[in-house]
Coordinates of N, CA and C in Angstrom, one line a residue:
Chain A
G1 N -47.2 42.4 -57.1 CA -47.3 41.1 -56.4 C -46.0 40.8 -55.8
E2 N -46.0 39.8 -55.0 CA -44.8 39.4 -54.2 C -43.8 38.8 -55.2
S3 N -42.5 39.2 -55.0 CA -41.4 38.7 -55.9 C -41.0 37.3 -55.4
V4 N -40.6 36.5 -56.3 CA -40.1 35.1 -55.9 C -38.7 35.1 -56.1
G5 N -37.9 34.7 -55.1 CA -36.5 34.6 -55.3 C -36.0 33.3 -55.9
L6 N -34.7 33.2 -56.1 CA -34.2 32.0 -56.6 C -34.2 30.9 -55.6
H7 N -34.4 29.7 -56.0 CA -34.3 28.6 -55.0 C -32.8 28.3 -54.7
L8 N -32.5 28.3 -53.4 CA -31.1 28.0 -53.1 C -30.9 26.5 -53.0
P9 N -29.7 26.1 -53.4 CA -29.4 24.7 -53.1 C -29.5 24.4 -51.6
T10 N -30.0 23.2 -51.3 CA -30.3 22.9 -49.9 C -29.6 21.6 -49.6
L11 N -29.0 21.6 -48.4 CA -28.3 20.5 -47.8 C -29.0 20.1 -46.5
S12 N -29.5 18.9 -46.4 CA -30.2 18.5 -45.2 C -29.4 17.4 -44.5
V13 N -29.1 17.6 -43.2 CA -28.3 16.6 -42.5 C -28.9 16.3 -41.2
Q14 N -28.5 15.2 -40.6 CA -28.9 14.8 -39.3 C -28.0 15.4 -38.2
E15 N -28.6 15.8 -37.1 CA -27.8 16.4 -36.0 C -26.7 15.4 -35.7
G16 N -25.5 15.9 -35.5 CA -24.4 15.1 -35.2 C -23.5 14.6 -36.3
D17 N -24.1 14.6 -37.5 CA -23.4 14.3 -38.7 C -22.5 15.4 -39.2
N18 N -21.5 15.1 -40.0 CA -20.7 16.2 -40.6 C -21.3 16.7 -41.9
S19 N -21.1 18.0 -42.1 CA -21.7 18.7 -43.3 C -20.6 19.2 -44.2
I20 N -20.8 19.1 -45.5 CA -19.9 19.6 -46.4 C -20.6 20.5 -47.4
I21 N -20.2 21.8 -47.4 CA -20.9 22.8 -48.3 C -19.8 23.2 -49.3
N22 N -20.2 23.2 -50.6 CA -19.3 23.4 -51.7 C -19.5 24.8 -52.4
C23 N -18.5 25.3 -53.0 CA -18.6 26.5 -53.7 C -17.6 26.5 -54.8
A24 N -18.0 26.9 -56.0 CA -17.1 27.1 -57.2 C -16.9 28.6 -57.4
Y25 N -15.7 28.9 -57.8 CA -15.4 30.3 -58.1 C -14.7 30.4 -59.5
S26 N -14.7 31.6 -60.0 CA -14.2 31.7 -61.4 C -12.9 32.6 -61.5
N27 N -12.7 33.5 -60.5 CA -11.6 34.4 -60.6 C -10.4 34.0 -59.9
S28 N -9.3 33.8 -60.7 CA -8.0 33.3 -60.1 C -7.3 34.3 -59.3
A29 N -7.7 35.6 -59.4 CA -7.0 36.7 -58.8 C -7.4 37.0 -57.4
S30 N -8.3 36.2 -56.9 CA -8.8 36.4 -55.5 C -7.6 36.3 -54.5
D31 N -7.7 37.1 -53.5 CA -6.6 37.1 -52.5 C -7.0 36.3 -51.2
Y32 N -8.3 36.3 -51.0 CA -8.8 35.6 -49.8 C -10.2 35.0 -50.2
F33 N -10.5 33.9 -49.5 CA -11.8 33.3 -49.6 C -12.4 33.2 -48.2
I34 N -13.7 33.6 -48.1 CA -14.3 33.7 -46.8 C -15.6 33.0 -46.8
W35 N -15.9 32.3 -45.7 CA -17.3 31.7 -45.6 C -18.0 32.6 -44.6
Y36 N -19.3 32.9 -44.9 CA -20.2 33.6 -44.1 C -21.5 32.7 -43.8
K37 N -22.0 32.9 -42.6 CA -23.3 32.2 -42.3 C -24.3 33.3 -42.1
Q38 N -25.5 33.1 -42.7 CA -26.5 34.1 -42.6 C -27.8 33.4 -42.1
E39 N -28.3 33.8 -40.9 CA -29.5 33.3 -40.4 C -30.7 34.3 -40.8
S40 N -31.9 33.8 -40.8 CA -33.0 34.5 -41.3 C -33.1 35.9 -40.6
G41 N -33.2 36.9 -41.3 CA -33.4 38.3 -40.8 C -32.1 38.9 -40.2
K42 N -31.0 38.3 -40.4 CA -29.7 38.8 -39.9 C -28.8 39.1 -41.0
G43 N -27.7 39.8 -40.7 CA -26.7 40.0 -41.7 C -25.7 38.8 -41.7
P44 N -24.9 38.7 -42.7 CA -23.9 37.6 -42.8 C -22.9 37.7 -41.6
Q45 N -22.6 36.5 -41.1 CA -21.7 36.4 -40.0 C -20.4 35.7 -40.4
F46 N -19.3 36.3 -40.2 CA -18.0 35.7 -40.5 C -17.8 34.3 -39.8
I47 N -17.4 33.3 -40.6 CA -17.1 32.0 -40.0 C -15.6 31.7 -40.0
I48 N -15.0 31.7 -41.2 CA -13.6 31.4 -41.4 C -13.1 31.9 -42.7
D49 N -11.8 32.2 -42.8 CA -11.3 32.6 -44.1 C -10.0 31.8 -44.4
I50 N -9.6 31.9 -45.7 CA -8.4 31.2 -46.1 C -7.7 32.1 -47.1
R51 N -6.4 32.2 -47.0 CA -5.6 33.0 -47.9 C -5.5 32.2 -49.2
S52 N -5.3 32.8 -50.3 CA -5.3 32.1 -51.6 C -4.1 31.2 -51.8
N53 N -3.1 31.4 -51.0 CA -1.9 30.6 -51.1 C -1.9 29.4 -50.2
M54 N -3.0 29.1 -49.5 CA -3.1 28.0 -48.6 C -4.1 27.0 -49.2
D55 N -4.1 25.8 -48.7 CA -5.1 24.8 -49.2 C -6.0 24.3 -48.1
K56 N -5.7 24.6 -46.9 CA -6.5 24.1 -45.8 C -6.4 25.0 -44.6
R57 N -7.5 25.2 -43.9 CA -7.4 26.0 -42.7 C -8.5 25.4 -41.7
Q58 N -8.2 25.3 -40.5 CA -9.1 24.7 -39.5 C -9.5 25.7 -38.5
G59 N -10.8 25.7 -38.1 CA -11.2 26.5 -37.0 C -11.9 25.6 -36.0
Q60 N -12.8 26.2 -35.1 CA -13.5 25.4 -34.2 C -14.6 24.7 -34.9
R61 N -14.6 23.4 -35.0 CA -15.6 22.6 -35.7 C -15.7 22.8 -37.2
V62 N -15.0 23.8 -37.7 CA -15.0 24.0 -39.2 C -13.7 23.9 -39.8
T63 N -13.7 23.4 -41.1 CA -12.5 23.3 -41.9 C -12.8 23.9 -43.3
V64 N -11.9 24.7 -43.8 CA -12.1 25.1 -45.2 C -11.0 24.5 -46.0
L65 N -11.4 24.0 -47.2 CA -10.5 23.4 -48.1 C -10.5 24.2 -49.4
L66 N -9.4 24.5 -50.0 CA -9.3 25.3 -51.2 C -8.5 24.5 -52.3
N67 N -9.1 24.3 -53.4 CA -8.5 23.6 -54.5 C -8.4 24.6 -55.7
K68 N -7.3 25.2 -55.8 CA -7.1 26.2 -56.9 C -7.1 25.6 -58.3
T69 N -6.7 24.4 -58.4 CA -6.6 23.7 -59.7 C -8.0 23.7 -60.4
V70 N -9.0 23.3 -59.6 CA -10.4 23.2 -60.1 C -11.2 24.4 -59.6
K71 N -10.6 25.4 -59.0 CA -11.4 26.6 -58.5 C -12.6 26.2 -57.6
H72 N -12.3 25.4 -56.6 CA -13.3 24.9 -55.7 C -12.9 25.1 -54.3
L73 N -14.0 25.5 -53.5 CA -13.8 25.8 -52.1 C -14.9 25.0 -51.3
S74 N -14.5 24.4 -50.2 CA -15.5 23.7 -49.4 C -15.4 24.1 -47.9
L75 N -16.6 24.0 -47.3 CA -16.7 24.2 -45.8 C -17.2 23.0 -45.2
Q76 N -16.4 22.4 -44.3 CA -16.8 21.2 -43.6 C -17.1 21.6 -42.1
I77 N -18.3 21.2 -41.7 CA -18.8 21.4 -40.3 C -18.9 20.1 -39.6
A78 N -18.1 20.0 -38.5 CA -18.1 18.7 -37.8 C -19.2 18.7 -36.8
A79 N -19.8 17.5 -36.6 CA -20.9 17.3 -35.6 C -21.9 18.5 -35.6
T80 N -22.6 18.5 -36.8 CA -23.5 19.6 -37.1 C -24.6 19.7 -36.0
Q81 N -24.9 20.9 -35.6 CA -25.9 21.1 -34.6 C -27.1 21.9 -35.2
P82 N -28.3 21.9 -34.5 CA -29.4 22.6 -35.0 C -29.1 24.1 -35.2
G83 N -28.3 24.6 -34.3 CA -27.9 26.1 -34.4 C -27.1 26.4 -35.7
D84 N -26.6 25.4 -36.4 CA -25.9 25.6 -37.6 C -26.8 25.8 -38.8
S85 N -28.1 25.6 -38.6 CA -29.1 25.8 -39.7 C -29.0 27.2 -40.1
A86 N -28.8 27.5 -41.4 CA -28.7 28.8 -41.9 C -28.3 28.7 -43.4
V87 N -28.2 29.9 -44.1 CA -27.7 29.9 -45.4 C -26.2 30.3 -45.3
Y88 N -25.4 29.5 -46.1 CA -23.9 29.7 -46.1 C -23.5 30.2 -47.4
F89 N -22.7 31.3 -47.4 CA -22.1 31.9 -48.6 C -20.6 31.9 -48.6
C90 N -20.1 31.5 -49.7 CA -18.6 31.8 -49.9 C -18.5 33.1 -50.6
A91 N -17.3 33.8 -50.3 CA -17.1 35.1 -50.9 C -15.6 35.2 -51.2
E92 N -15.3 35.9 -52.3 CA -13.9 36.2 -52.7 C -13.6 37.7 -52.3
L93 N -12.4 37.9 -51.9 CA -12.0 39.2 -51.5 C -10.8 39.6 -52.4
F94 N -10.8 40.8 -52.9 CA -9.7 41.3 -53.7 C -9.1 42.5 -53.1
Y95 N -7.8 42.4 -52.7 CA -7.1 43.6 -52.1 C -7.1 44.8 -53.0
N96 N -6.8 44.5 -54.3 CA -6.6 45.7 -55.2 C -8.0 46.3 -55.6
Q97 N -9.0 45.9 -55.0 CA -10.3 46.5 -55.2 C -10.9 46.9 -53.9
G98 N -10.0 47.3 -53.0 CA -10.5 47.9 -51.7 C -11.1 46.8 -50.7
G99 N -10.9 45.6 -51.1 CA -11.4 44.6 -50.1 C -12.9 44.3 -50.3
K100 N -13.5 44.7 -51.5 CA -14.9 44.4 -51.6 C -15.0 42.9 -51.8
L101 N -16.2 42.4 -51.3 CA -16.5 41.0 -51.4 C -17.4 40.6 -52.6
I102 N -17.0 39.6 -53.2 CA -17.9 39.0 -54.3 C -18.5 37.7 -53.8
F103 N -19.8 37.7 -53.6 CA -20.4 36.5 -53.0 C -20.9 35.6 -54.0
G104 N -20.8 34.3 -53.7 CA -21.3 33.2 -54.5 C -22.7 32.9 -54.1
Q105 N -23.3 32.0 -54.8 CA -24.7 31.6 -54.5 C -24.6 30.8 -53.1
G106 N -25.6 31.1 -52.3 CA -25.6 30.4 -51.0 C -26.2 29.0 -51.1
T107 N -25.9 28.3 -50.0 CA -26.4 27.0 -49.7 C -27.2 27.0 -48.4
E108 N -28.4 26.5 -48.5 CA -29.2 26.4 -47.2 C -28.9 25.1 -46.5
L109 N -28.5 25.2 -45.3 CA -28.2 24.0 -44.5 C -29.3 23.8 -43.5
S110 N -29.9 22.7 -43.5 CA -31.0 22.3 -42.6 C -30.6 21.1 -41.8
V111 N -30.6 21.3 -40.4 CA -30.2 20.3 -39.5 C -31.4 19.6 -38.9
K112 N -31.6 18.4 -39.0 CA -32.7 17.7 -38.4 C -32.3 17.1 -37.1
P113 N -33.1 17.4 -36.1 CA -32.8 16.9 -34.7 C -33.0 15.4 -34.6
Chain B
G1 N -18.8 44.2 -27.2 CA -18.9 45.6 -27.8 C -19.9 45.7 -28.8
A2 N -20.3 46.9 -29.2 CA -21.4 47.1 -30.1 C -20.9 46.7 -31.5
G3 N -21.8 46.1 -32.3 CA -21.5 45.8 -33.6 C -22.0 46.9 -34.6
V4 N -22.1 46.5 -35.8 CA -22.6 47.4 -36.8 C -24.1 47.6 -36.7
S5 N -24.6 48.8 -36.6 CA -26.1 48.9 -36.5 C -26.6 49.7 -37.7
Q6 N -27.9 49.4 -38.1 CA -28.5 50.0 -39.3 C -29.9 50.4 -38.9
T7 N -30.3 51.6 -39.4 CA -31.6 52.0 -39.2 C -32.2 52.7 -40.4
P8 N -33.5 52.5 -40.7 CA -34.4 51.7 -39.9 C -34.2 50.2 -40.2
S9 N -34.8 49.3 -39.5 CA -34.7 47.9 -39.8 C -35.6 47.6 -41.0
N10 N -36.7 48.3 -41.1 CA -37.6 48.1 -42.2 C -38.1 49.5 -42.7
K11 N -38.2 49.6 -44.0 CA -38.7 50.8 -44.6 C -39.6 50.5 -45.8
V12 N -40.8 51.0 -45.7 CA -41.8 50.8 -46.8 C -42.0 52.2 -47.4
T13 N -41.9 52.3 -48.7 CA -42.1 53.6 -49.3 C -42.9 53.4 -50.7
E14 N -43.3 54.4 -51.2 CA -44.0 54.4 -52.5 C -43.1 54.7 -53.6
K15 N -43.4 54.1 -54.7 CA -42.6 54.4 -56.0 C -42.5 55.9 -56.2
G16 N -41.2 56.3 -56.5 CA -41.0 57.7 -56.8 C -40.5 58.5 -55.6
K17 N -40.6 57.9 -54.4 CA -40.2 58.6 -53.2 C -38.7 58.5 -53.0
Y18 N -38.2 59.4 -52.0 CA -36.8 59.4 -51.7 C -36.6 58.7 -50.3
V19 N -35.5 57.9 -50.2 CA -35.3 57.3 -48.9 C -33.8 57.4 -48.5
E20 N -33.6 57.4 -47.2 CA -32.3 57.4 -46.6 C -32.1 56.2 -45.7
L21 N -31.0 55.5 -45.8 CA -30.7 54.4 -45.0 C -29.4 54.7 -44.2
R22 N -29.4 54.4 -42.9 CA -28.3 54.8 -42.1 C -27.5 53.6 -41.6
C23 N -26.2 53.8 -41.5 CA -25.3 52.7 -41.0 C -24.3 53.3 -40.0
D24 N -24.3 52.7 -38.8 CA -23.3 53.1 -37.8 C -22.3 51.9 -37.7
P25 N -21.1 52.2 -38.2 CA -20.1 51.1 -38.2 C -19.5 50.8 -36.7
I26 N -18.7 49.8 -36.6 CA -18.0 49.6 -35.4 C -17.1 50.7 -35.1
S27 N -17.0 51.2 -33.9 CA -16.2 52.3 -33.5 C -14.8 52.1 -33.9
G28 N -14.2 53.1 -34.6 CA -12.8 52.9 -35.0 C -12.5 52.3 -36.3
H29 N -13.5 51.7 -36.9 CA -13.4 51.1 -38.2 C -13.3 52.1 -39.3
T30 N -12.3 52.1 -40.1 CA -12.1 53.1 -41.2 C -12.8 52.8 -42.5
A31 N -12.9 51.5 -42.7 CA -13.5 51.0 -44.0 C -15.0 50.7 -43.8
L32 N -15.8 51.1 -44.7 CA -17.2 50.9 -44.6 C -17.8 50.5 -46.0
Y33 N -18.6 49.5 -46.0 CA -19.1 48.9 -47.3 C -20.6 48.9 -47.3
W34 N -21.2 49.1 -48.4 CA -22.7 48.9 -48.6 C -22.9 47.8 -49.6
Y35 N -23.8 46.9 -49.3 CA -24.2 45.8 -50.2 C -25.7 45.8 -50.3
R36 N -26.2 45.1 -51.4 CA -27.6 45.0 -51.6 C -27.9 43.5 -51.8
Q37 N -28.9 43.0 -51.1 CA -29.2 41.5 -51.2 C -30.6 41.4 -51.6
S38 N -30.8 40.7 -52.7 CA -32.2 40.4 -53.2 C -32.5 39.0 -52.6
L39 N -33.8 38.7 -52.6 CA -34.3 37.5 -52.0 C -33.7 36.3 -52.7
G40 N -33.1 35.4 -51.9 CA -32.5 34.2 -52.4 C -31.1 34.3 -53.0
Q41 N -30.5 35.5 -52.9 CA -29.2 35.7 -53.6 C -28.2 36.2 -52.5
G42 N -26.9 36.1 -52.9 CA -25.9 36.7 -52.1 C -25.8 38.2 -52.2
P43 N -25.2 38.8 -51.2 CA -25.1 40.3 -51.2 C -24.3 40.7 -52.4
E44 N -24.6 41.9 -53.0 CA -23.9 42.5 -54.1 C -23.3 43.8 -53.7
F45 N -22.1 44.0 -54.0 CA -21.3 45.2 -53.6 C -21.9 46.4 -54.3
L46 N -22.0 47.5 -53.5 CA -22.5 48.8 -54.0 C -21.4 49.8 -53.9
I47 N -20.8 50.1 -52.7 CA -19.9 51.2 -52.6 C -19.0 50.9 -51.4
Y48 N -17.8 51.4 -51.4 CA -16.8 51.3 -50.4 C -16.2 52.6 -50.0
F49 N -16.2 52.9 -48.7 CA -15.6 54.1 -48.2 C -14.3 53.8 -47.4
Q50 N -13.3 54.6 -47.6 CA -12.1 54.5 -46.7 C -12.0 55.9 -46.1
G51 N -12.4 56.0 -44.8 CA -12.5 57.3 -44.2 C -13.7 58.0 -44.7
T52 N -13.6 59.2 -45.1 CA -14.7 60.0 -45.6 C -15.0 59.9 -47.1
G53 N -14.0 59.4 -47.8 CA -14.1 59.3 -49.3 C -14.6 58.0 -49.8
A54 N -15.3 58.1 -50.9 CA -15.8 56.9 -51.6 C -14.7 56.4 -52.4
A55 N -14.0 55.3 -52.0 CA -12.9 54.8 -52.8 C -13.3 53.9 -54.0
D56 N -14.5 53.4 -53.9 CA -15.0 52.6 -55.0 C -16.5 52.6 -55.0
D57 N -17.1 53.2 -56.0 CA -18.6 53.3 -56.1 C -19.1 52.5 -57.3
S58 N -18.3 51.6 -57.8 CA -18.6 50.9 -59.1 C -19.8 50.1 -59.0
G59 N -20.3 49.7 -57.8 CA -21.4 48.9 -57.7 C -22.8 49.6 -57.7
L60 N -22.7 50.9 -57.6 CA -24.0 51.6 -57.5 C -24.7 51.5 -58.9
P61 N -26.0 51.0 -58.9 CA -26.6 50.7 -60.2 C -26.9 51.8 -61.1
N62 N -27.1 53.0 -60.6 CA -27.4 54.2 -61.4 C -27.3 55.4 -60.6
D63 N -27.5 56.6 -61.2 CA -27.3 57.8 -60.5 C -28.4 58.2 -59.5
R64 N -29.4 57.3 -59.3 CA -30.4 57.5 -58.3 C -29.8 57.2 -56.9
F65 N -28.8 56.4 -56.9 CA -28.1 55.9 -55.7 C -26.9 56.8 -55.4
F66 N -26.8 57.2 -54.1 CA -25.7 58.0 -53.6 C -25.5 57.7 -52.2
A67 N -24.2 57.8 -51.8 CA -23.9 57.5 -50.3 C -22.9 58.5 -49.9
V68 N -23.0 58.8 -48.6 CA -22.0 59.8 -48.0 C -21.5 59.3 -46.7
R69 N -20.4 59.8 -46.3 CA -19.8 59.5 -45.0 C -19.0 60.7 -44.5
P70 N -19.7 61.8 -44.2 CA -19.0 63.1 -44.0 C -18.0 63.2 -42.9
E71 N -18.1 62.4 -41.9 CA -17.2 62.5 -40.8 C -16.3 61.2 -40.6
G72 N -16.4 60.3 -41.6 CA -15.6 59.1 -41.5 C -16.2 58.0 -40.6
S73 N -17.4 58.2 -40.1 CA -18.0 57.2 -39.2 C -19.4 56.8 -39.8
V74 N -20.4 57.4 -39.4 CA -21.8 57.1 -39.9 C -21.8 57.3 -41.4
S75 N -22.6 56.4 -42.1 CA -22.8 56.6 -43.5 C -24.3 56.5 -43.8
T76 N -24.7 57.3 -44.8 CA -26.1 57.3 -45.3 C -26.1 56.9 -46.7
L77 N -27.0 55.9 -47.1 CA -27.2 55.6 -48.4 C -28.5 56.2 -48.8
K78 N -28.5 57.0 -49.9 CA -29.6 57.7 -50.4 C -30.1 57.2 -51.7
I79 N -31.4 57.0 -51.8 CA -32.0 56.5 -53.1 C -33.1 57.5 -53.5
Q80 N -32.9 58.1 -54.7 CA -33.9 59.0 -55.2 C -34.9 58.3 -56.1
R81 N -36.1 58.8 -56.2 CA -37.1 58.3 -57.2 C -37.1 56.8 -57.2
T82 N -37.4 56.2 -56.0 CA -37.3 54.8 -55.8 C -38.2 54.1 -56.8
E83 N -37.8 52.9 -57.2 CA -38.5 52.0 -58.1 C -38.7 50.7 -57.4
R84 N -39.7 49.9 -57.9 CA -40.1 48.6 -57.3 C -38.9 47.7 -57.3
G85 N -38.0 47.8 -58.3 CA -36.9 47.0 -58.4 C -35.8 47.3 -57.4
D86 N -35.9 48.4 -56.6 CA -35.0 48.7 -55.6 C -35.3 47.9 -54.3
S87 N -36.4 47.3 -54.3 CA -36.8 46.5 -53.1 C -35.7 45.4 -52.8
A88 N -35.2 45.4 -51.6 CA -34.1 44.5 -51.3 C -33.7 44.7 -49.8
V89 N -32.8 43.9 -49.3 CA -32.2 44.2 -48.0 C -30.9 44.9 -48.3
Y90 N -30.7 46.0 -47.7 CA -29.4 46.8 -47.8 C -28.6 46.6 -46.6
L91 N -27.4 46.0 -46.8 CA -26.5 45.6 -45.8 C -25.3 46.6 -45.7
C92 N -24.9 46.8 -44.5 CA -23.7 47.6 -44.3 C -22.6 46.8 -43.6
A93 N -21.4 46.9 -43.9 CA -20.3 46.2 -43.2 C -19.2 47.2 -42.9
S94 N -18.4 46.9 -41.9 CA -17.2 47.7 -41.6 C -16.0 46.9 -41.3
S95 N -14.9 47.4 -41.5 CA -13.6 46.7 -41.3 C -12.6 47.7 -40.7
S96 N -11.7 47.1 -39.9 CA -10.7 48.0 -39.3 C -9.5 48.3 -40.2
L97 N -9.4 47.6 -41.3 CA -8.2 47.8 -42.2 C -8.7 48.4 -43.5
D98 N -7.7 48.7 -44.3 CA -8.0 49.3 -45.6 C -8.2 48.3 -46.7
G99 N -9.2 47.5 -46.5 CA -9.6 46.5 -47.5 C -9.0 45.1 -47.3
T100 N -8.3 44.9 -46.2 CA -7.8 43.6 -45.9 C -8.3 42.9 -44.7
G101 N -9.1 43.7 -43.9 CA -9.6 43.1 -42.7 C -11.0 42.4 -42.8
T102 N -11.3 41.7 -41.8 CA -12.6 41.0 -41.8 C -13.7 42.0 -41.8
Q103 N -14.7 41.8 -42.6 CA -15.9 42.7 -42.7 C -16.9 42.2 -41.8
Y104 N -17.4 43.0 -40.9 CA -18.5 42.7 -40.0 C -19.8 43.4 -40.5
F105 N -20.8 42.6 -40.6 CA -22.1 43.1 -41.2 C -23.1 43.5 -40.1
G106 N -23.9 44.5 -40.5 CA -25.0 44.9 -39.7 C -26.2 44.0 -40.1
P107 N -27.4 44.2 -39.4 CA -28.5 43.3 -39.7 C -29.3 43.7 -40.9
G108 N -29.0 44.8 -41.5 CA -29.6 45.2 -42.8 C -30.8 46.1 -42.6
T109 N -31.2 46.8 -43.6 CA -32.5 47.5 -43.7 C -33.3 46.8 -44.9
R110 N -34.5 46.4 -44.6 CA -35.3 45.8 -45.6 C -36.1 46.9 -46.2
L111 N -35.9 47.2 -47.5 CA -36.6 48.3 -48.2 C -37.6 47.6 -49.1
T112 N -38.9 48.1 -49.0 CA -39.9 47.6 -49.8 C -40.5 48.9 -50.5
V113 N -40.5 48.8 -51.8 CA -41.0 49.9 -52.6 C -42.4 49.4 -53.3
L114 N -43.4 50.1 -52.9 CA -44.8 49.7 -53.4 C -45.1 50.3 -54.7

């Protein structure tokens, strides 16, 4: 029979609003944190990254915040657009492990027009 | 420029059969990664190549899984005696640096084992 996957956390926002997607991590040895966007039927697409010794980084319409004290990472998307609808994953990167990525659970962002 | 490509895009096979999945990384990228993504979950690391050699294969689930990259470019993931639990999307990524560069993902191969 058909397999049933886990239900992803879902965030539903109105077009034009700001979105905040959260991620908790457990390993303090991470060198980088990265946000990926994955649309249906496609591979993950790089959005933005942040080095572990930083607490904030801004890109175009996106901001990533890192709180190492509580091991929390967030992605803020300004003026969310329908094209932002996708599943968003945070990932940890470890230099001493060849740069392999450890992905967290994704969040499905749904933008209502 | 061309991104990472993977073939086939879909593969349906019967339990017990052998399959090969191919990855063409971005030209010039020395690092290549394979991940597996089950429905509703994030990708899970399988194996990492730096050039022709497998630098880290700790994510391969068992000895039915094997990957090669003989000329340091194209890579093939090989699965023997497939099982229904192997059904997933197999993703390939490449990076220009030795584990510190941004990884660019291909579209994946959806493998279904009946």
